[in-house]
Amino acid sequence: MQYCGGQVGSYHTNQKGGPHIPAIIMPNNYHSLPGKPTSLWLDTTPETDFPSLENNLTVDVAIIGGGIAGLTGATLLKAQGKTVAVLEAARIIHGVTGYTTAKVTSLHTLIYDYLIRHFGEEKARAYADANQAAIEQIARFVKEKQIACDFIRTEAYTYTESPDQVDQIRAEVNAAVQLGLPASFIDHTPLPFPVKAAVRFNNQAQFHPRKYLLALAQEIPGEGSYIFENTRVIDLDEDESCQVTTERGAILAQAVIIASHFPFNDKALYASRLHPFRSYVLGVRVEGPVPRGMFISTDPAYSVRSHPLEDGELLLVGGEKHTAGQGGDTVARYQRLEQWARAHFAVKSIDYRWSTQDNRTMDHVPYIGRSTPLSKHVYVATGFGGWGMTNGTVAGMLLSDLILGRVNSWADVYDPNRLNLESVPDFVKHSADIVQHLVSDRLPEEDAGSIRPGEGKVVDTAEGNIALYKSEDGTLTTLSPICTHMGCVVHWNPAEKSWDCPCHGSRFTADGKVIHGPAITNLEELMEVNPMVNSHALTNKVALVFGVIYIIAGLAGFIPGLVQPPDPAPGLNVEMGYGKLLGLFPINVLHNVVHLLIGIWGVIAWRSLSASIQFARSVAIFYGLLAILGLIPLTNTTFGLIPIYGNDIWLHALSALVLAYFGFKVPERGETPIGSHG
């Protein structure tokens, strides 16, 4: 790679104590990026070849997702005599787990001071104990199964180069020591540049995640247990037993674990409670010895760890985290990460580059447990926040205990159905961000003539907005730009050549196939529409009508003259705007916000068939659940947040029935398909 300007390999301290990264001018295109575009883990292990599901079958536990959480759970459950079936949409250990930095540590940047303040000491200790236990579970598997996976005991560090963050480091050390963790405060590390302060955890570990998990996977098939690849799950029904429906057949199971990175059947509204983010990794060779240990800086976060290879050590440098689908120029993010690496290390070469995606919960603790408050047999594991090696192992351990009927002291802190009022501001901010993208992204400024080979853009045409990709040979692929999850407009990711959704993190290949959930349906392919009548046209109109009605309801709730005081009424934790709209329907300010969000969603979704169907289905499920909760005295204010009692019950039930008809029944009728052209 050629550089113009800037002194590579040196830095000086800025006013806050951190390094100044020189501005290196680079060609800004995909082809200019250095390194092999795959993860070290995938490049140094063989590909798997497990069969696809061919016939319906019955097992004790079906596990959706072949990453560390799913395979750990499968291994533990089979060891206890359970038959399991692991279902993976593509290849196992190819998703988030295949693109990790593979730090096996309970030091998760700065977490324990936060946990004590927001969850209390007991739950903070449970989180600490769980992640320490996960380290030892991995070590135990490595030893007992004699797995050659480069497992090394080492130290983990969270450091800062800024004097302004030293107090945060001290607070984290004190909290960690209080919880019995192997923590200490230091003002120097093995890194080849100065730091102001750091937390050090002793006796942590690192490994090769695919070597480790491939060894576990080899022992799962047999004796009534299976691994099925290229078997995408499309539906899940829970009753006394569960039926998992795939594109290739169905599986009956007594219990189901959803460990698919993002819960595909989002009945508990995880989309509104998870924040998807992406980050980037470079595998670099450096002059001289590499630093021993695993390192991550405070905000902004940069990750460093080494990995042994036959011909020397590779240093993995990660960073440039951003909300999924909102990365802007992702090529520039790789370039900035390279600049940071060269400013801090004597880089000889860059051998690999890759990116990864994970979900963070609003309160920073993963969701591991029963999928919904009403679930008896369906469990979920998601929201690992970038620390999936230990939290994913915790998920396998905790969920296997719950399925086996064992008491587990970690269950409360990880409970997916916990209520944390302190996370409401983050929820509101996240929802506002989604609404902003739902509206503003409908107005593309690009035209088809500006697209270069190897590039994609959402363009404005006479037929409406189109996601247009031009391959290197000039072939055009035209897709609907509407994400099939909840109707947001996808953005082009130039570094990965993918379409990414800025709302909930769904990702699609350049030709529209699903890469990451929560979407499970590919982007619509576009061509000339057959003039035959589309039997789904009403679904679009229903989305529009409901959208307008709910926007009006949301706005009306803010008009004092239309709201009467509730009398009598259950008590609410959120009393702002609490009253009865038109004397009939109990509302408060949060209720108004929900009405507005649903209304805006409906108005935007009506222009796309898939988005209208998704709107109808999602809101039907949501309002059906609210109608049920409104009948129960303990939940008729949604735990003190939003009133859903009285006349709201029949209104929610009626809305759910109408939308369910147009979302689930009408799509069964015939429709002229929309295809693609080259």
C-alpha positions in Angstrom: 0.0 0.0 0.0 1.2 3.5 -0.8 0.9 6.3 1.7 1.0 10.0 0.9 1.9 12.2 3.9 2.0 11.5 7.6 4.8 9.8 9.5 4.0 6.1 10.0 5.0 4.3 13.2 5.3 7.3 15.5 2.9 9.3 17.8 2.9 12.1 20.2 0.7 12.7 23.3 -2.3 14.9 22.9 -3.7 17.2 25.6 -5.7 14.4 27.3 -2.7 12.1 27.5 -3.6 9.8 24.6 -1.6 9.3 21.4 -2.1 11.6 18.4 -2.9 9.5 15.4 -1.2 10.9 12.2 -3.5 11.6 9.3 -2.5 9.1 6.6 -4.0 9.6 3.2 -5.0 6.4 1.6 -7.0 5.3 -1.5 -10.6 5.1 -0.2 -11.9 1.9 -1.9 -12.3 -1.7 -1.0 -9.3 -2.9 -3.1 -6.9 -0.6 -1.2 -7.4 -2.5 2.1 -4.5 -4.7 3.2 -4.7 -8.3 4.5 -6.7 -11.4 3.7 -10.4 -10.6 4.1 -11.3 -13.4 6.5 -10.7 -14.2 10.2 -7.6 -15.9 11.4 -9.8 -18.6 13.0 -11.6 -19.5 9.7 -8.4 -19.4 7.7 -6.5 -21.8 9.9 -9.1 -24.6 10.4 -10.9 -27.0 8.0 -14.5 -26.3 6.8 -17.3 -28.3 8.4 -19.6 -30.6 6.4 -22.4 -31.6 8.6 -25.6 -32.7 6.8 -28.8 -30.7 6.4 -32.0 -31.8 8.0 -33.9 -34.2 5.6 -36.6 -35.7 7.7 -38.8 -34.7 10.6 -37.4 -36.0 13.9 -37.8 -35.8 17.7 -35.1 -34.9 20.3 -35.1 -33.7 23.9 -33.6 -30.3 23.1 -33.4 -28.3 19.9 -30.7 -25.7 19.8 -30.9 -22.9 17.2 -27.4 -21.5 16.5 -24.1 -23.2 16.1 -21.8 -20.8 18.0 -20.2 -21.0 21.4 -23.4 -20.8 23.3 -25.2 -23.4 21.3 -22.3 -25.9 21.1 -21.5 -25.5 24.8 -25.1 -26.1 25.8 -25.3 -29.1 23.4 -22.1 -30.7 24.9 -23.3 -30.3 28.5 -26.8 -31.5 27.8 -25.7 -34.6 25.9 -23.3 -35.4 28.7 -26.4 -35.6 31.0 -28.1 -38.0 28.7 -30.2 -35.6 26.7 -30.6 -35.9 22.9 -29.9 -32.7 21.1 -30.2 -31.2 17.6 -28.1 -28.2 16.7 -29.6 -26.2 13.8 -27.4 -23.8 11.9 -28.6 -21.7 9.0 -25.2 -21.8 7.3 -22.1 -23.4 8.7 -21.4 -23.8 12.5 -18.8 -21.4 14.1 -19.1 -19.1 11.1 -21.1 -16.3 12.7 -20.1 -14.1 15.5 -18.0 -16.8 17.1 -16.0 -17.2 14.0 -15.0 -13.5 14.0 -14.3 -12.9 17.7 -11.0 -11.8 19.2 -11.3 -14.8 21.5 -10.5 -13.4 24.9 -11.5 -15.8 27.7 -11.8 -13.3 30.5 -14.1 -12.0 33.2 -12.6 -8.5 32.7 -15.2 -6.8 30.4 -13.7 -3.3 30.0 -15.3 -1.4 32.9 -18.3 -3.4 34.2 -18.2 -4.2 37.9 -18.4 -0.7 39.4 -21.4 -0.2 37.2 -23.0 -3.5 38.2 -22.7 -2.8 41.9 -24.2 0.6 41.5 -27.1 -0.5 39.2 -27.7 -4.1 40.1 -26.5 -4.4 43.7 -23.5 -6.4 45.1 -25.3 -9.7 45.1 -26.1 -9.7 41.4 -22.7 -8.1 40.5 -21.1 -11.0 42.3 -23.2 -13.5 40.4 -22.1 -12.0 37.1 -18.4 -12.1 38.3 -18.7 -15.7 39.5 -20.5 -16.8 36.3 -17.7 -15.5 34.0 -14.9 -16.9 36.2 -16.7 -20.2 36.1 -16.9 -20.0 32.3 -13.1 -19.7 32.1 -12.7 -22.8 34.2 -15.3 -24.7 32.2 -13.4 -24.0 29.0 -10.1 -25.0 30.7 -11.8 -28.2 32.0 -13.0 -29.1 28.5 -9.6 -28.5 27.0 -7.9 -30.7 29.6 -10.5 -33.5 29.7 -11.0 -33.7 25.9 -7.3 -33.0 25.2 -8.2 -30.2 22.7 -5.3 -28.7 20.9 -6.6 -25.1 20.6 -3.7 -22.9 21.7 -5.2 -22.4 25.1 -2.9 -20.2 27.1 -3.3 -18.7 30.6 -2.4 -15.0 30.6 -3.4 -11.7 32.1 -6.1 -9.3 31.0 -5.9 -5.5 31.1 -8.3 -2.6 30.8 -6.1 0.5 30.4 -6.4 4.2 29.8 -4.0 6.7 28.2 -6.0 9.6 29.6 -5.5 11.1 33.1 -9.2 12.0 33.1 -10.1 8.3 33.3 -7.8 7.2 36.1 -10.5 7.5 38.7 -12.7 5.1 36.7 -9.9 2.6 36.7 -9.5 2.8 40.4 -13.2 2.5 41.0 -13.3 -0.6 38.8 -10.4 -2.2 40.7 -12.0 -1.6 44.0 -15.3 -3.0 42.8 -13.6 -6.1 41.3 -11.7 -6.8 44.5 -14.9 -6.4 46.6 -16.4 -9.1 44.4 -13.5 -11.5 44.9 -12.0 -11.1 41.4 -8.2 -11.4 40.8 -7.8 -7.6 40.2 -5.1 -5.1 40.8 -4.3 -1.5 40.0 -1.2 -0.7 37.9 0.2 2.3 36.1 2.2 0.3 33.5 1.6 -2.7 31.2 3.6 -4.8 28.8 2.4 -2.6 26.0 5.2 -0.7 24.1 3.7 2.7 25.0 2.9 4.4 28.2 -0.5 4.3 30.0 -1.9 6.3 32.8 -3.6 3.5 34.7 -4.9 -0.1 34.2 -6.9 -2.9 35.8 -5.1 -6.2 35.7 -6.9 -9.6 36.1 -4.6 -12.5 36.7 -5.1 -16.1 35.5 -7.3 -15.4 32.5 -7.0 -17.1 29.2 -6.9 -17.0 25.4 -7.4 -19.7 22.7 -8.3 -20.5 19.1 -12.1 -20.6 19.3 -12.7 -22.7 16.2 -10.2 -25.4 17.1 -11.9 -25.6 20.5 -15.5 -25.6 19.2 -14.8 -28.0 16.3 -13.5 -30.5 18.9 -16.8 -30.1 20.9 -18.8 -30.4 17.7 -17.3 -33.7 16.7 -18.6 -35.3 19.8 -22.2 -34.1 19.5 -23.6 -36.3 16.6 -24.6 -39.9 17.5 -26.7 -41.6 20.1 -29.8 -39.7 18.9 -28.1 -36.3 18.7 -27.3 -34.3 15.6 -25.8 -31.2 14.1 -27.6 -29.9 11.0 -26.0 -27.2 8.8 -27.6 -25.2 6.0 -30.9 -25.6 7.9 -32.6 -22.3 8.5 -35.3 -22.1 11.2 -38.3 -20.1 10.1 -40.8 -20.7 12.8 -41.2 -22.0 16.4 -44.4 -23.1 18.2 -44.4 -23.7 21.9 -47.0 -25.8 23.7 -46.5 -28.8 26.0 -43.7 -29.6 23.5 -42.1 -27.4 20.9 -42.1 -27.6 17.2 -39.2 -26.1 15.3 -40.0 -25.5 11.7 -37.1 -25.2 9.2 -36.9 -24.8 5.5 -36.2 -28.5 5.3 -38.5 -30.1 7.8 -39.6 -29.9 11.5 -38.2 -31.0 14.8 -40.2 -31.8 17.9 -38.4 -31.1 21.2 -39.2 -30.8 24.9 -37.1 -27.7 25.1 -35.6 -25.2 22.7 -32.6 -22.9 23.1 -32.4 -19.9 20.7 -28.7 -19.1 20.5 -28.8 -17.5 17.0 -27.1 -14.2 17.9 -30.4 -12.4 17.7 -33.7 -14.1 18.6 -35.3 -14.8 15.3 -38.9 -15.1 16.6 -38.9 -11.8 18.5 -42.0 -12.3 20.7 -40.4 -10.5 23.6 -39.5 -7.3 21.6 -35.8 -7.9 21.8 -35.4 -5.6 18.8 -36.2 -2.7 21.1 -33.9 -3.9 23.9 -30.8 -4.8 22.0 -28.2 -2.4 20.5 -26.3 -4.1 17.6 -22.8 -2.9 16.9 -19.9 -3.7 14.6 -16.2 -3.5 15.1 -13.0 -4.3 13.1 -9.9 -6.4 13.5 -6.5 -6.5 11.8 -4.0 -9.4 12.2 -0.6 -7.7 12.1 3.1 -8.7 12.3 5.3 -6.5 14.4 9.0 -5.9 14.8 10.4 -7.5 18.0 8.4 -9.4 20.7 4.7 -9.0 21.0 3.3 -7.9 24.4 2.1 -10.8 26.6 -1.5 -10.4 27.7 -4.9 -9.3 26.5 -5.6 -5.5 26.4 -8.5 -3.2 25.8 -8.6 0.6 26.3 -11.4 2.6 27.8 -13.4 4.9 25.5 -12.4 4.9 22.6 -12.0 1.1 22.8 -9.0 -0.5 21.1 -8.3 -4.2 21.7 -5.0 -6.0 21.5 -3.9 -9.6 21.9 -1.4 -11.9 20.3 -1.8 -15.4 18.9 0.9 -18.0 18.2 1.4 -19.3 14.7 4.0 -21.8 13.3 6.0 -18.9 11.8 5.8 -16.4 14.7 3.3 -14.4 16.6 0.3 -12.4 15.1 -1.0 -9.4 16.9 -4.8 -8.9 16.7 -5.7 -5.2 16.8 -9.4 -4.3 17.1 -11.5 -1.2 17.3 -13.6 1.4 15.4 -16.9 0.2 17.0 -20.1 1.7 15.7 -23.8 1.0 15.6 -24.6 -1.7 13.0 -25.7 -0.2 9.7 -24.5 3.3 10.8 -20.8 2.9 10.1 -20.7 5.4 7.2 -17.5 4.8 5.2 -16.5 1.4 6.6 -13.4 1.3 4.4 -12.2 4.4 6.3 -12.7 2.6 9.6 -10.3 -0.1 8.6 -7.9 2.6 7.5 -8.2 4.4 10.8 -7.6 1.2 12.7 -4.4 0.6 10.6 -3.3 4.1 11.5 -3.8 3.4 15.2 -1.9 0.1 15.0 1.0 1.8 13.2 1.1 4.7 15.7 1.4 2.2 18.6 3.4 -0.7 17.2 6.2 -1.2 14.7 4.0 -2.9 12.1 5.8 -5.0 9.5 2.8 -6.3 7.6 -1.0 -6.8 7.8 -2.0 -10.5 7.2 -5.7 -10.4 8.0 -8.7 -8.1 8.3 -12.2 -8.9 9.4 -15.2 -7.3 11.1 -17.7 -8.7 13.6 -21.1 -7.9 15.0 -22.6 -8.3 18.4 -25.5 -7.1 20.5 -25.5 -5.1 23.7 -28.4 -5.0 26.1 -29.7 -1.7 27.4 -28.3 -2.5 30.9 -25.1 -4.2 29.7 -25.9 -7.6 31.0 -26.8 -10.4 28.5 -30.2 -12.0 28.3 -29.9 -15.7 29.2 -33.0 -17.6 30.4 -36.6 -18.1 29.5 -37.5 -16.3 26.3 -40.6 -14.6 27.5 -42.4 -14.4 30.9 -44.9 -17.0 29.6 -42.3 -19.4 28.1 -41.9 -22.8 29.8 -39.8 -24.6 27.3 -38.1 -21.9 25.1 -34.9 -20.3 26.3 -32.8 -17.5 24.8 -29.1 -16.4 24.9 -28.2 -13.0 23.4 -26.7 -9.6 24.0 -23.2 -10.7 25.0 -21.9 -7.2 24.4 -18.6 -8.3 22.7 -17.7 -10.8 25.5 -19.1 -13.9 24.0 -16.3 -16.4 24.9 -17.2 -16.3 28.6 -20.9 -15.1 28.4 -21.6 -17.6 25.6 -20.1 -20.3 27.8 -22.2 -19.0 30.8 -25.2 -19.3 28.5 -24.5 -23.0 27.8 -24.0 -23.7 31.5 -27.0 -21.7 32.8 -29.5 -22.9 30.2 -28.5 -26.6 30.5 -29.1 -26.2 34.3 -32.5 -24.6 33.7 -33.5 -27.4 31.3 -32.3 -30.1 33.7 -34.3 -28.5 36.5 -31.2 -27.5 38.5 -31.0 -24.3 40.7 -28.5 -21.8 39.3 -27.5 -18.7 41.3 -26.8 -16.8 38.1 -30.3 -17.0 36.8 -31.6 -13.7 38.3 -28.9 -11.4 37.0 -29.2 -12.8 33.5 -33.0 -13.1 33.4 -34.2 -11.8 30.0 -37.5 -10.7 31.5 -36.0 -8.5 34.2 -37.3 -4.9 34.7 -34.7 -2.2 34.9 -36.2 1.3 34.9 -32.8 2.9 34.7 -32.5 1.6 31.1 -35.6 3.5 30.0 -33.6 6.6 28.8 -31.4 4.3 26.6 -34.6 2.6 25.3 -36.1 5.9 24.4 -32.9 7.1 22.7 -32.6 3.9 20.8 -36.3 4.1 19.7 -35.8 7.7 18.6 -32.8 6.7 16.5 -34.9 4.0 14.8 -37.6 6.5 14.0 -35.1 8.9 12.6 -33.8 6.3 10.2 -37.3 5.1 9.3 -38.1 8.6 8.1 -34.8 10.2 6.9 -33.5 7.2 5.0 -36.6 7.3 2.7 -35.1 10.2 0.9 -32.0 9.0 -1.0 -29.9 11.6 -2.8 -28.0 9.2 -5.0 -28.7 8.4 -8.7 -28.0 5.2 -10.5 -25.4 6.8 -12.8 -23.1 7.6 -9.8 -22.5 3.9 -9.0 -19.1 2.4 -9.8 -18.2 -1.3 -10.3 -18.2 -3.1 -7.0 -20.4 -0.5 -5.3 -23.9 -0.4 -4.0 -26.3 2.5 -3.3 -29.9 3.1 -2.5 -31.0 5.3 -5.5 -34.1 7.2 -6.3 -35.9 6.1 -9.5 -39.2 6.7 -11.2 -40.3 3.4 -9.7 -39.3 4.4 -6.2 -36.3 3.7 -4.0 -34.1 0.8 -5.2 -31.1 -0.9 -3.6 -28.8 -1.1 -6.6 -25.5 -3.1 -6.7 -23.1 -3.0 -9.7 -20.7 -6.0 -9.8 -17.1 -5.8 -10.9 -18.2 -6.9 -14.4 -20.9 -4.3 -14.5 -23.9 -6.6 -13.9 -26.7 -4.8 -12.0 -28.7 -6.3 -9.1 -31.9 -4.5 -8.1 -33.5 -5.1 -4.7 -36.0 -3.5 -2.5 -34.1 -1.4 0.1 -36.6 -2.2 2.8 -35.2 -4.5 5.5 -37.5 -7.5 5.9 -37.4 -7.3 9.7 -39.2 -4.1 10.5 -39.1 -1.9 7.3 -36.1 0.3 7.7 -34.0 1.2 4.7 -30.7 -0.7 4.4 -27.3 1.1 3.9 -24.5 -0.1 1.7 -21.4 -1.3 3.6 -18.5 -0.8 1.2 -15.8 -2.7 3.2 -17.9 -5.9 3.5 -19.9 -5.4 0.3 -23.2 -5.9 2.2 -26.5 -4.2 2.8 -26.8 -3.3 6.6 -29.9 -2.2 8.4 -29.3 0.8 10.7 -32.3 0.0 13.0 -31.7 -3.5 14.3 -28.5 -4.7 12.6 -29.8 -7.1 10.0 -27.3 -7.7 7.2 -27.7 -9.0 3.7 -25.3 -9.9 0.9 -25.0 -7.8 -2.2 -27.6 -9.9 -3.9 -30.0 -9.7 -0.9 -29.5 -12.9 1.1 -29.6 -12.8 4.9 -26.2 -12.7 6.7 -27.3 -11.6 10.2 -30.6 -11.5 11.9 -33.1 -10.5 13.2 -34.3 -10.6 9.6 -34.9 -14.2 8.4 -36.2 -13.3 4.9 -34.0 -12.1 2.0 -34.5 -8.6 0.5 -37.1 -8.6 -2.2 -35.7 -8.9 -5.7 -37.2 -6.4 -8.2 -38.3 -6.6 -11.8 -41.3 -5.4 -13.9 -44.4 -6.2 -11.9 -47.0 -8.4 -13.6 -50.2 -6.4 -14.2 -52.3 -9.0 -12.5 -54.1 -7.9 -9.4 -52.0 -8.2 -6.2 -54.1 -9.8 -3.5 -51.9 -8.3 -0.8 -52.7 -4.6 -1.7 -55.0 -4.4 1.2 -52.2 -5.3 3.6 -50.3 -2.2 2.6 -53.4 0.0 3.0 -54.1 -1.5 6.5 -50.6 -0.6 7.5 -51.2 3.0 6.4 -54.6 3.3 8.0 -53.3 1.9 11.3 -50.3 4.2 11.1 -52.4 7.3 10.7 -54.8 6.3 13.4 -52.0 5.7 15.9 -50.1 8.9 15.1 -53.4 10.8 15.7 -53.9 8.9 19.0 -50.3 9.6 20.0 -50.6 13.4 19.3 -54.0 13.6 20.9 -52.6 12.2 24.1 -50.5 15.3 24.5 -53.5 17.7 24.3 -54.7 18.4 27.8 -58.3 19.2 26.8 -58.7 15.6 25.4 -57.4 13.9 28.5 -59.4 13.4 31.7 -58.0 12.4 35.1 -58.2 8.7 35.8 -60.8 7.8 38.5 -60.4 5.3 40.0 -57.1 4.0 38.6 -54.1 1.8 39.5 -50.9 3.5 40.6 -48.2 4.2 38.0 -44.5 4.8 38.4 -44.7 7.1 35.4 -47.5 9.6 36.1 -46.7 12.2 33.5 -49.8 12.6 31.3 -51.7 9.9 33.1 -55.4 10.1 32.3 -58.1 8.9 30.0 -58.1 9.9 26.3 -61.6 11.1 25.4 -62.7 9.7 28.8 -62.3 6.2 27.5 -58.7 5.0 27.0 -56.1 5.2 29.8 -52.8 6.7 28.7 -49.7 8.4 29.9 -46.7 10.0 28.2 -45.0 6.6 27.5 -48.2 5.3 26.0 -48.3 8.3 23.7 -44.7 7.7 22.6 -45.6 4.0 21.8 -48.6 5.1 19.8 -46.4 7.6 17.8 -43.7 5.0 17.1 -46.2 2.4 15.9 -48.0 5.1 13.8 -44.8 6.2 12.2 -43.8 2.6 11.5 -47.1 1.9 9.8 -47.0 5.0 7.6 -43.5 4.2 6.5 -44.1 0.4 6.0 -47.1 0.8 3.7 -45.0 1.5 0.6 -43.5 -2.0 0.8 -45.4 -5.3 0.8 -42.8 -7.1 3.0 -42.6 -4.2 5.4 -46.4 -4.0 5.6 -46.7 -7.7 6.4 -44.0 -7.5 9.0 -45.7 -4.5 10.5 -49.1 -6.3 10.7 -47.5 -9.4 12.2 -45.3 -7.7 14.8 -48.0 -5.3 16.0 -50.6 -8.1 16.1 -48.3 -10.1 18.4 -47.4 -7.0 20.5 -51.0 -5.9 21.0 -52.2 -9.4 21.6 -49.7 -9.7 24.4 -50.8 -6.3 25.8 -54.5 -7.4 25.7 -53.6 -10.5 27.8 -51.4 -8.4 30.3 -54.3 -5.9 30.6 -56.5 -8.7 32.0 -54.1 -9.5 34.8 -54.1 -7.1 37.8 -50.4 -7.5 38.4 -49.5 -6.5 34.9 -52.3 -4.2 33.8 -50.0 -1.2 34.0 -47.0 -3.1 32.4 -45.2 -3.1 35.7 -46.1 0.5 36.5 -44.9 2.0 33.2 -47.9 2.1 30.8 -51.6 1.7 31.6 -53.3 -1.0 29.5 -56.4 -1.7 31.5 -60.1 -0.9 30.9 -61.1 -0.1 27.3 -57.5 -0.5 26.2 -58.0 -4.3 26.5 -60.7 -4.6 23.9 -59.0 -2.1 21.6 -55.7 -3.9 21.8 -57.5 -7.3 21.2 -59.4 -5.9 18.2 -56.2 -4.3 16.7 -54.4 -7.6 17.2 -57.1 -9.6 15.4 -57.4 -7.3 12.4 -53.6 -7.0 12.0 -53.2 -10.8 12.5 -55.6 -11.4 9.7 -53.8 -9.2 7.2 -50.4 -10.2 8.5 -50.8 -14.0 8.6 -53.9 -15.0 6.7 -53.9 -12.8 3.7 -50.2 -13.7 2.7 -51.4 -17.3 2.3 -53.4 -16.2 -0.8 -51.8 -16.1 -4.2 -49.7 -13.2 -5.3 -47.8 -12.4 -8.5 -44.1 -12.6 -7.3 -41.6 -9.9 -7.9 -38.4 -11.3 -9.3 -35.0 -9.9 -10.4 -33.2 -9.1 -13.6 -29.5 -8.8 -14.4 
